[in-house]
Coordinates of C-alpha atoms in Angstrom, one line a residue:
X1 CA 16.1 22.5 -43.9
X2 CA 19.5 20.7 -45.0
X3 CA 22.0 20.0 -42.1
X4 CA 24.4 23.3 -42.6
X5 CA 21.2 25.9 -42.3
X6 CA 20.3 24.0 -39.0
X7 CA 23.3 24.2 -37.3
X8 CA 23.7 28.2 -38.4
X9 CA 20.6 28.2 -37.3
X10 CA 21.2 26.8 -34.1
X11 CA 24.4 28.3 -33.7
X12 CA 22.7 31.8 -34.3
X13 CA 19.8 31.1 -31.5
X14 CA 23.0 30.8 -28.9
X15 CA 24.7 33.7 -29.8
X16 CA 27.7 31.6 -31.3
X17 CA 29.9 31.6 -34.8
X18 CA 30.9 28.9 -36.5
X19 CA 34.3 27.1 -36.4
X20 CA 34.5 24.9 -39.8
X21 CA 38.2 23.1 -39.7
X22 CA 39.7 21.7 -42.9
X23 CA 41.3 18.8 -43.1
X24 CA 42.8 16.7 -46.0
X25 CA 41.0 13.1 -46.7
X26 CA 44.2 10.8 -46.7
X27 CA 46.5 13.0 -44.7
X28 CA 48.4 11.0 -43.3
X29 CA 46.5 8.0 -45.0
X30 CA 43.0 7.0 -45.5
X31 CA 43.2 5.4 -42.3
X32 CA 43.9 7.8 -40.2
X33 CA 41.4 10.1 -41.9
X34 CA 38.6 9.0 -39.8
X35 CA 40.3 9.9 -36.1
X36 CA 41.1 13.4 -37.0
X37 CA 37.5 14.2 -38.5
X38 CA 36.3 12.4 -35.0
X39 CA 38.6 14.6 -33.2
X40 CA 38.0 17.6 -34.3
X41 CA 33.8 17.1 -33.9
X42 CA 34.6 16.3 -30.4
X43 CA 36.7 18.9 -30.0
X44 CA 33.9 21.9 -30.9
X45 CA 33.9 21.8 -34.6
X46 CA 30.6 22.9 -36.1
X47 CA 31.2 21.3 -39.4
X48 CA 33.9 19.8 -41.1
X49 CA 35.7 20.5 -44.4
X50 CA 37.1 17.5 -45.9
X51 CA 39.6 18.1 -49.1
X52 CA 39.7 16.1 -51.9
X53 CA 43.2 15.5 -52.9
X54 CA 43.9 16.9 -56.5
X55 CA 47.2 17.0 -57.9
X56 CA 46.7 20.8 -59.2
X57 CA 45.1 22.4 -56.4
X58 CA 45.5 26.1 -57.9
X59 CA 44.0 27.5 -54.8
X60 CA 46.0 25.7 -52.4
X61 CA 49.6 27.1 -51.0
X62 CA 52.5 25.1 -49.6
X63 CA 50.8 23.4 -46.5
X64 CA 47.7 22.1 -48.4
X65 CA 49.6 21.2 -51.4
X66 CA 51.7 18.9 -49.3
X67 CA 48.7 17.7 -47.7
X68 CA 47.3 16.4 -51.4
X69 CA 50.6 14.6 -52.4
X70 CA 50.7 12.7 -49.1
X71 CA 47.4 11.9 -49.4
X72 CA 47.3 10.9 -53.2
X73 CA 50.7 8.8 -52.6
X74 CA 48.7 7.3 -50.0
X75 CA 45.9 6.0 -52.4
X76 CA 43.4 8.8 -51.7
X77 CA 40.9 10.1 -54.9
X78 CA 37.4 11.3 -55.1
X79 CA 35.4 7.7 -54.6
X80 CA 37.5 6.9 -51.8
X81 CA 36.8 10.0 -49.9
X82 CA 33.1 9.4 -50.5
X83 CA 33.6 6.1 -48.5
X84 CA 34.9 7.9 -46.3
X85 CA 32.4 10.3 -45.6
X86 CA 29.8 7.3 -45.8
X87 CA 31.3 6.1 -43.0
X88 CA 32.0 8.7 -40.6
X89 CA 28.1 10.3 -41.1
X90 CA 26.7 7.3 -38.6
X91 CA 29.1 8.7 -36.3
X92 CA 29.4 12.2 -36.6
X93 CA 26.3 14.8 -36.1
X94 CA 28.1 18.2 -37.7
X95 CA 27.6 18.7 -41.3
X96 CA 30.2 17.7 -43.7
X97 CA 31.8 19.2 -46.8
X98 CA 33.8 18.1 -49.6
X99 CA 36.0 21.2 -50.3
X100 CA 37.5 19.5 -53.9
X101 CA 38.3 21.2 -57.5
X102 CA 35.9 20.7 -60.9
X103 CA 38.3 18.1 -62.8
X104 CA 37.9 14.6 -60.3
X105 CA 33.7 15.7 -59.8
X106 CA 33.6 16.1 -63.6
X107 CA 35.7 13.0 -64.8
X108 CA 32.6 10.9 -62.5
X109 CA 29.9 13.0 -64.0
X110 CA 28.0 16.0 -62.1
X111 CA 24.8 13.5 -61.6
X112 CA 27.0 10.4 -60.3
X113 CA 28.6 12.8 -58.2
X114 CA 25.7 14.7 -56.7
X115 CA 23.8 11.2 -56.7
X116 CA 26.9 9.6 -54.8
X117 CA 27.5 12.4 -52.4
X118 CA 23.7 13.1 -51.0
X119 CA 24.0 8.9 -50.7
X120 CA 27.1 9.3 -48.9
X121 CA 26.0 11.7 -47.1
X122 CA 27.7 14.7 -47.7
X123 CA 25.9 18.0 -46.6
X124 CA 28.3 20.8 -49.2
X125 CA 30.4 21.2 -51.5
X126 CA 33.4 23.5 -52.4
X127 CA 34.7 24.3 -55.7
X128 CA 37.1 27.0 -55.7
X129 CA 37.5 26.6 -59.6
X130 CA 33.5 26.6 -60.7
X131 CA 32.2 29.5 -61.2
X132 CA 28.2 29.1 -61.1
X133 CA 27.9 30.2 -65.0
X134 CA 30.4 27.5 -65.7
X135 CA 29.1 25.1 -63.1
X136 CA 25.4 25.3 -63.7
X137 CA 24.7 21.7 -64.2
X138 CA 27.2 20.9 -61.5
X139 CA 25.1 23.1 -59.0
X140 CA 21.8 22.3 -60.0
X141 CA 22.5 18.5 -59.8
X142 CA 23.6 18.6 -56.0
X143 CA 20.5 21.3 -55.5
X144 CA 18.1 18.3 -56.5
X145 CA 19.6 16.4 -54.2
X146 CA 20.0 18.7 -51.5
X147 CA 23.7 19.0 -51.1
X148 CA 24.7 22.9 -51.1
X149 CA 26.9 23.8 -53.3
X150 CA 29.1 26.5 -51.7
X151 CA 30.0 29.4 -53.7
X152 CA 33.2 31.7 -53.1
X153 CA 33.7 35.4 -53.0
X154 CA 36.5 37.6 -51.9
X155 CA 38.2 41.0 -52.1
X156 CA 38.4 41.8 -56.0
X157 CA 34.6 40.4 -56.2
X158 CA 32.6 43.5 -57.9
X159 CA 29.7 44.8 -55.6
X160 CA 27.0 43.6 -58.3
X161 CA 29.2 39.8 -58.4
X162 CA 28.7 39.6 -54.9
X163 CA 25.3 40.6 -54.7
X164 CA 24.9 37.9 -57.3
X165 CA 26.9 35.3 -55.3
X166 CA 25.1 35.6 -51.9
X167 CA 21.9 34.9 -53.8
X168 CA 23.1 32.3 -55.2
X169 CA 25.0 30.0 -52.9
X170 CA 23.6 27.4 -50.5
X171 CA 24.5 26.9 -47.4
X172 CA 27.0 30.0 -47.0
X173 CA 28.4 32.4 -48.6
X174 CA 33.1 31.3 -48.3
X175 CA 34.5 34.7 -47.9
X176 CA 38.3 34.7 -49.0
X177 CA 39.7 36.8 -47.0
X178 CA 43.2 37.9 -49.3
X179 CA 43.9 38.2 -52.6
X180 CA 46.2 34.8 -52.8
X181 CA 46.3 30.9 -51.8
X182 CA 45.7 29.3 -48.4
X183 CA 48.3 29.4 -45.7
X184 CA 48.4 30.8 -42.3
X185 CA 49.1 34.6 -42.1
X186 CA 50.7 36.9 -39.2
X187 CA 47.7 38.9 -39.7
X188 CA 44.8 39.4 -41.0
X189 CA 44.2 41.1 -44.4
X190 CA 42.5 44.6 -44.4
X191 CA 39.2 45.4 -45.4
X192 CA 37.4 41.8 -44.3
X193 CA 34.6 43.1 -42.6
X194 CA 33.9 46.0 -45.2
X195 CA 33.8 42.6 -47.2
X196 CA 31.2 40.7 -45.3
X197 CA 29.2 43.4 -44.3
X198 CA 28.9 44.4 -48.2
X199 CA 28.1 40.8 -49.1
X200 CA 25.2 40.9 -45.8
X201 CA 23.3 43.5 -47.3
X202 CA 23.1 41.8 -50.9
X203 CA 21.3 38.6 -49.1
X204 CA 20.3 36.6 -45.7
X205 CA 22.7 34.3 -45.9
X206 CA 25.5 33.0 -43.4
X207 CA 29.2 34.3 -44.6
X208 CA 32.4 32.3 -43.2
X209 CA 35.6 33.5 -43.5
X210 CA 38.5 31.6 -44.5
X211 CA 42.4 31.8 -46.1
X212 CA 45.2 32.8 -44.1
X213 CA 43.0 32.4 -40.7
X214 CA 45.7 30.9 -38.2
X215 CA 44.9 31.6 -34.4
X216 CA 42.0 31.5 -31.6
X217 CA 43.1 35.5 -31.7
X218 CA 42.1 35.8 -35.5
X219 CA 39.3 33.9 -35.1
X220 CA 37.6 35.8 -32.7
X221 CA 38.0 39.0 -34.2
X222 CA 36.7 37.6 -37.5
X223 CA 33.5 36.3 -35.2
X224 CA 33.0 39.8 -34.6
X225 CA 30.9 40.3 -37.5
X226 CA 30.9 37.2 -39.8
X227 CA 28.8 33.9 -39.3
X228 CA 31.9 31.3 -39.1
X229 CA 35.6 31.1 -39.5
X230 CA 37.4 28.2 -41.7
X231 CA 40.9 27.4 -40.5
X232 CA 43.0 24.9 -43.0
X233 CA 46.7 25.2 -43.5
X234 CA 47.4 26.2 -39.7
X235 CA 45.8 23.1 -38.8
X236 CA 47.1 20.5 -41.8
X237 CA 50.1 21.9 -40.5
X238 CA 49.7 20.5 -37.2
X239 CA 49.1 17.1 -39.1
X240 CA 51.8 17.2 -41.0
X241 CA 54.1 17.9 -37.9
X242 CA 53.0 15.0 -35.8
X243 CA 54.9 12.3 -35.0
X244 CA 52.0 9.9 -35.6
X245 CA 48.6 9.7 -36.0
X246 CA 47.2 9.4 -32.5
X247 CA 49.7 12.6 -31.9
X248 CA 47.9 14.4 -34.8
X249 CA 44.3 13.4 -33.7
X250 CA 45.3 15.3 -29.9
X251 CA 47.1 18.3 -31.9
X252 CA 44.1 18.7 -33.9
X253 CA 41.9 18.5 -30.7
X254 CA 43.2 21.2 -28.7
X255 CA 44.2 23.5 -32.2
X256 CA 39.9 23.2 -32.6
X257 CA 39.1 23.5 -29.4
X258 CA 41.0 26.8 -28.8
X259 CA 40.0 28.3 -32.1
X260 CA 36.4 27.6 -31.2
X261 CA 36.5 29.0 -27.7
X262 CA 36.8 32.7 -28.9
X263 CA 33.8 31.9 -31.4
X264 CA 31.4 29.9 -28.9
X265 CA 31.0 33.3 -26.5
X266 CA 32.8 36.3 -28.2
X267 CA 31.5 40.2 -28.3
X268 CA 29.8 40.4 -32.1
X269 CA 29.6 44.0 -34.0
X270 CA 26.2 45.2 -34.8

């Protein structure tokens, strides 16, 4: 059983959801990486998104895309990040996942990178632009190692696409909850829960919700009836806002710990 399906699993034994917070590797610097991941473990995180910095991340809005050029000015790519992870897993018990687009994995080679990864110690990965027809080789190299690779499906995914997906990703199923780029919203989007609910019946497999997730309020609702909640921009925003890095590592403390209260012992629909 790899890392992620044992915390679900253990999650699911106590009645809980899962809070995964995102976070950019290298925002504010490589560094300062390290504290924030810490912080937000501490703090009640359940796993960990780490983003790769690319310098066209297509899925990204404002917030994020900030995030990357801070964090590539500051020396960040791919190899780095794998230190990085290397060195926080002797610290840190809650999976982590590399959340990263198909050009920097590519340009090391799918192998080298699923080889380096499970070495690293990286539990998932996220590739918002790989399609599993297109990524086949990409997938089926973390698989032999067993890194999950992480597949995405959201509110234009056709009924028989999803069905496909669920049975097809590892680890979970990424839910996107709008039909845009990250960032945080007011609200939620309609028709989530229809969403997840559709994607439940196609395979028994743990769906997180993510994009445009933004407060403890949201999150909760979204616990409801999905598995987990990712929260990004709201929270690189916090980063990005803080005077310093010690300020940013206690901002990102009490953003995860409140977002995870409403998920650690919420009412969930049947």
């Amino acid at each position: 059983m790899s890392r992620l399906a044992a915390r679900f699993a253990q999650l699911r034994a106590r009645g809980e959801r899962a809070l995964l917070p995102f976070l950019t590797a290298g925002d504010p610097s490589l560094e300062a990486t390290p504290e924030l991941v810490l912080a937000a473990a501490a703090a009640g995180a359940d796993a960990i998104e780490i983003g790769v910095p690319f310098s066209d991340p297509i899925a990204e809005g404002p917030v994020i895309q900030r995030a990357s050029e801070r964090a590539l000015r500051a020396g960040a790519n791919l190899r780095r990040v794998l230190q990085l992870v290397a060195q926080l897993r002797p610290q840190i018990e809650a999976p982590l996942l590399l959340m990263g687009y198909a050009n920097p994995f590519y340009a090391m080679g799918a192998e080298a990178f699923a080889a380096e990864a499970a070495e690293a110690g990286v539990d998932g990965v996220i590739c918002p632009d790989l399609p599993p027809e297109e990524g086949a080789d990409f997938y089926a190299a973390l698989a032999e190692r067993g890194v999950d690779g992480v597949l995405m499906a959201g509110p234009t995914t056709t009924p028989q696409r999803l069905a496909q997906l669920a049975r097809q990703t590892r680890g979970f199923l990424y839910y996107v909850s709008l039909t845009g780029v990250t960032g945080a919203r007011n609200r939620l989007a309609p028709g989530i829960e229809a969403g997840v609910r559709a994607a439940r019946q196609s395979a028994a497999i743990p769906i997180c919700v993510g994009f445009g997730v933004s407060t403890p309020e949201q999150a909760g609702e979204i616990g409801r009836y999905a598995d987990g909640v990712v929260v990004g921009s709201a929270l690189v925003s916090r980063i990005e806002e803080a005077a310093n890095p010690g300020a940013a590592a206690e901002s990102v403390a009490r953003f995860v710990a409140a977002l995870k209260a409403p998920l650690a012992a919420g009412d969930r629909a049947v």
